[in-house]
Short mmCIF file of N, CA and C in Angstrom, two decimals:
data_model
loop_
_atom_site.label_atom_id
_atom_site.label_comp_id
_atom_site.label_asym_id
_atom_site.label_seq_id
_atom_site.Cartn_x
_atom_site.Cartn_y
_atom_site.Cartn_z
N UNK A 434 12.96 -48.44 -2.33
CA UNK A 434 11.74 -47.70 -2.03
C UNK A 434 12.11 -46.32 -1.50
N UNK A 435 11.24 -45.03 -1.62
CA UNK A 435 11.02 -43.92 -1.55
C UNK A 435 10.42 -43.70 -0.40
N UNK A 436 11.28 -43.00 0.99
CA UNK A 436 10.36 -42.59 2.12
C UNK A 436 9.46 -41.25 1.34
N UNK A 437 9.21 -40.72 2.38
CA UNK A 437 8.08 -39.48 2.63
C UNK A 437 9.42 -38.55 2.44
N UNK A 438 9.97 -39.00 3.37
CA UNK A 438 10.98 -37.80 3.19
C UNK A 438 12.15 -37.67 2.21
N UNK A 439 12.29 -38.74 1.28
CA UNK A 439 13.28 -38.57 0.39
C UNK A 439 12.49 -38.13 -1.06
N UNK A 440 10.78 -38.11 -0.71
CA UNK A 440 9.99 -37.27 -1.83
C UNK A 440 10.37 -35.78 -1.62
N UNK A 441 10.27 -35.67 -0.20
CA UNK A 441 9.72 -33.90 0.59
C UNK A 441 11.63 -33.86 0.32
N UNK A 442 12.15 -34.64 -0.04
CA UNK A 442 14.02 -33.37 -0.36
C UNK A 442 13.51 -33.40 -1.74
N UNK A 443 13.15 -34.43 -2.50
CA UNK A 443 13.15 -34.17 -3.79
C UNK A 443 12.55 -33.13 -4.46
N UNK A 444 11.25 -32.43 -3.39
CA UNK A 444 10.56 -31.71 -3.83
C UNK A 444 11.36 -30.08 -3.42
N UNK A 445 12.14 -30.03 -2.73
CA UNK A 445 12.95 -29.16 -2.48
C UNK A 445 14.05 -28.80 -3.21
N UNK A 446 14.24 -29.88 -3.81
CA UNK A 446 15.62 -29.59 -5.20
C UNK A 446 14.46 -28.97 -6.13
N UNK A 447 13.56 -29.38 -6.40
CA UNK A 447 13.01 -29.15 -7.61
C UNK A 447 12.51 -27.34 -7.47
N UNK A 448 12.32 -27.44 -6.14
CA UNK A 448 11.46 -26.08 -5.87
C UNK A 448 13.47 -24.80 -5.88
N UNK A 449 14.89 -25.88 -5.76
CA UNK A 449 15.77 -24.68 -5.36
C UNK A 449 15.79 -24.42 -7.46
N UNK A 450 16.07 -25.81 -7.76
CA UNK A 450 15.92 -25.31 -9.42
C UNK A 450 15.15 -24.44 -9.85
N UNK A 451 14.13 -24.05 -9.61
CA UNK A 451 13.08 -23.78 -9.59
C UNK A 451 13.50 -21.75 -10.06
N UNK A 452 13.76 -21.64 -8.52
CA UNK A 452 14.41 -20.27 -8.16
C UNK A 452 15.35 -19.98 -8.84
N UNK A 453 16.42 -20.80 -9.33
CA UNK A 453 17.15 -20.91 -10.03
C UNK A 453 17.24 -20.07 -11.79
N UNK A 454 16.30 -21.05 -11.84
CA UNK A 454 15.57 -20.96 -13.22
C UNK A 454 15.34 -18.80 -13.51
N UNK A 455 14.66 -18.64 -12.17
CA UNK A 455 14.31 -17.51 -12.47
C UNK A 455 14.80 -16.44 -12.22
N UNK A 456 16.04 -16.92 -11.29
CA UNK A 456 16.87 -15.32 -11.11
C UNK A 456 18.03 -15.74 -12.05
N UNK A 457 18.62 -16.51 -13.01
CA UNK A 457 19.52 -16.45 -13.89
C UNK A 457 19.48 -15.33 -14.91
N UNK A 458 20.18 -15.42 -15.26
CA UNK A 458 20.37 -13.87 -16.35
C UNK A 458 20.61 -14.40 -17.90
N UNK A 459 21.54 -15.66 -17.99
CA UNK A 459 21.82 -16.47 -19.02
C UNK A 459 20.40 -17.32 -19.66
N UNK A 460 19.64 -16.69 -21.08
CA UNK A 460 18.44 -17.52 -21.29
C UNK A 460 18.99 -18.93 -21.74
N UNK A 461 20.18 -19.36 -21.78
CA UNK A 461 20.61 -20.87 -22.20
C UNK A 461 20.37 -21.62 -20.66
N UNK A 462 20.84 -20.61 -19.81
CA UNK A 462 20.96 -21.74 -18.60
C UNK A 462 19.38 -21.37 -17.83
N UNK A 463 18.97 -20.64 -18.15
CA UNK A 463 17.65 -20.56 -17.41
C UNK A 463 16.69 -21.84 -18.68
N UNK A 464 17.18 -21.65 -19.53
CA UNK A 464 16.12 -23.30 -20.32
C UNK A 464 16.32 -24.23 -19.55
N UNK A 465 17.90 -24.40 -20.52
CA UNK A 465 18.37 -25.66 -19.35
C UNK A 465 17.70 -26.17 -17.92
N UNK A 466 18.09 -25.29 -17.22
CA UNK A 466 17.22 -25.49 -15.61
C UNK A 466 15.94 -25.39 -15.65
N UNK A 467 14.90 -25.21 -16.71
CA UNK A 467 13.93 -25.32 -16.74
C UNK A 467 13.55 -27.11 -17.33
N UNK A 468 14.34 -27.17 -18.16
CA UNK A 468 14.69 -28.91 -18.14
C UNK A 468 14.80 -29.70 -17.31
N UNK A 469 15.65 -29.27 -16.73
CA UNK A 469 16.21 -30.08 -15.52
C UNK A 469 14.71 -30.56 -14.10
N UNK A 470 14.38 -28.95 -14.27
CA UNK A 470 12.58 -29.17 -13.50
C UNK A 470 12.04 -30.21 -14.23
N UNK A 471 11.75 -30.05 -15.31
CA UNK A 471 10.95 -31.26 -16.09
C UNK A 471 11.13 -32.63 -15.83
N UNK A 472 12.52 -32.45 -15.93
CA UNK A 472 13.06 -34.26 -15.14
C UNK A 472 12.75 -34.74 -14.49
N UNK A 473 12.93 -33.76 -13.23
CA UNK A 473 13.48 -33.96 -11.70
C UNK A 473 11.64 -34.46 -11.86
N UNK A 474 10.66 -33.30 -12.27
CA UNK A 474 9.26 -33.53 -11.66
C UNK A 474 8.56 -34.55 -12.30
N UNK A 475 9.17 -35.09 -13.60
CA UNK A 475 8.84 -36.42 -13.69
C UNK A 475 9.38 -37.77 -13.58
N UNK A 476 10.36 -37.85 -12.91
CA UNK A 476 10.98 -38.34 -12.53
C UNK A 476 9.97 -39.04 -11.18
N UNK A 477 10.08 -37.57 -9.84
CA UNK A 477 9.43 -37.96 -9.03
C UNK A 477 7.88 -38.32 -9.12
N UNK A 478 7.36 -37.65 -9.88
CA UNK A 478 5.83 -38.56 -9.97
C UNK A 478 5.86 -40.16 -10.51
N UNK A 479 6.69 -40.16 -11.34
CA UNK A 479 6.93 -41.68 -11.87
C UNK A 479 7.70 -42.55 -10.58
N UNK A 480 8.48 -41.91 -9.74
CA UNK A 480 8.59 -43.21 -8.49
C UNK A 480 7.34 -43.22 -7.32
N UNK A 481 6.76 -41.47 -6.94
CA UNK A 481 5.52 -41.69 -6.22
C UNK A 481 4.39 -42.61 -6.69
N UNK A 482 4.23 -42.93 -8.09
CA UNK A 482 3.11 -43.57 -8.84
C UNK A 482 4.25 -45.52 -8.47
N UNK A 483 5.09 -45.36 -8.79
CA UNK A 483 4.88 -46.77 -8.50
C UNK A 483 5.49 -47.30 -6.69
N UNK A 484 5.45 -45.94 -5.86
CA UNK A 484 5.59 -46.66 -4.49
C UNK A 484 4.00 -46.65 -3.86
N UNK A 485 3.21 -45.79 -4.40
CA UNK A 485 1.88 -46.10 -4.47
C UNK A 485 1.38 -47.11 -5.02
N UNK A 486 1.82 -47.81 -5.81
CA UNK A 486 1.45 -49.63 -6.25
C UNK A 486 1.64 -50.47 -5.93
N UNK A 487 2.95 -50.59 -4.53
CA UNK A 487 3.62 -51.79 -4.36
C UNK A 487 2.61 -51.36 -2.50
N UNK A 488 2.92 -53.11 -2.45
CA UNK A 488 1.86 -53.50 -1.05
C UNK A 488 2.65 -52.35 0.11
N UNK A 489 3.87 -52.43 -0.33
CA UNK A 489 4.68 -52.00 1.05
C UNK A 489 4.48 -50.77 1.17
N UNK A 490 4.12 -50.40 0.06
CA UNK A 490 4.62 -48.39 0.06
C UNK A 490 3.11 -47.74 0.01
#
């Protein structure tokens, strides 16, 4: 299971990729890391959606 706070780091990687993404100079690695956002942010909605389903979470 997923605390509060291992969402609120996750959401902090996503937000440093993020920055990332946009001060790169390389358009291969600024995709890339724009991928990598895509993951990361569905990734985390797909574990918030199922710690929101279970009794405990």
């Amino acid at each position: 299971m997923v605390t509060d706070a291992g969402f609120d780091e996750r959401e902090s990687e996503i937000a440093r990729y993020r920055i990332l993404a946009q001060e790169v100079t390389d358009p291969l690695a600024a995709r890339l890391l724009q991928h990598i956002v895509i993951d990361l942010e569905a990734d985390l909605l797909r574990d918030r959606a199922a710690s929101a389903g279970r009794p405990d979470g």
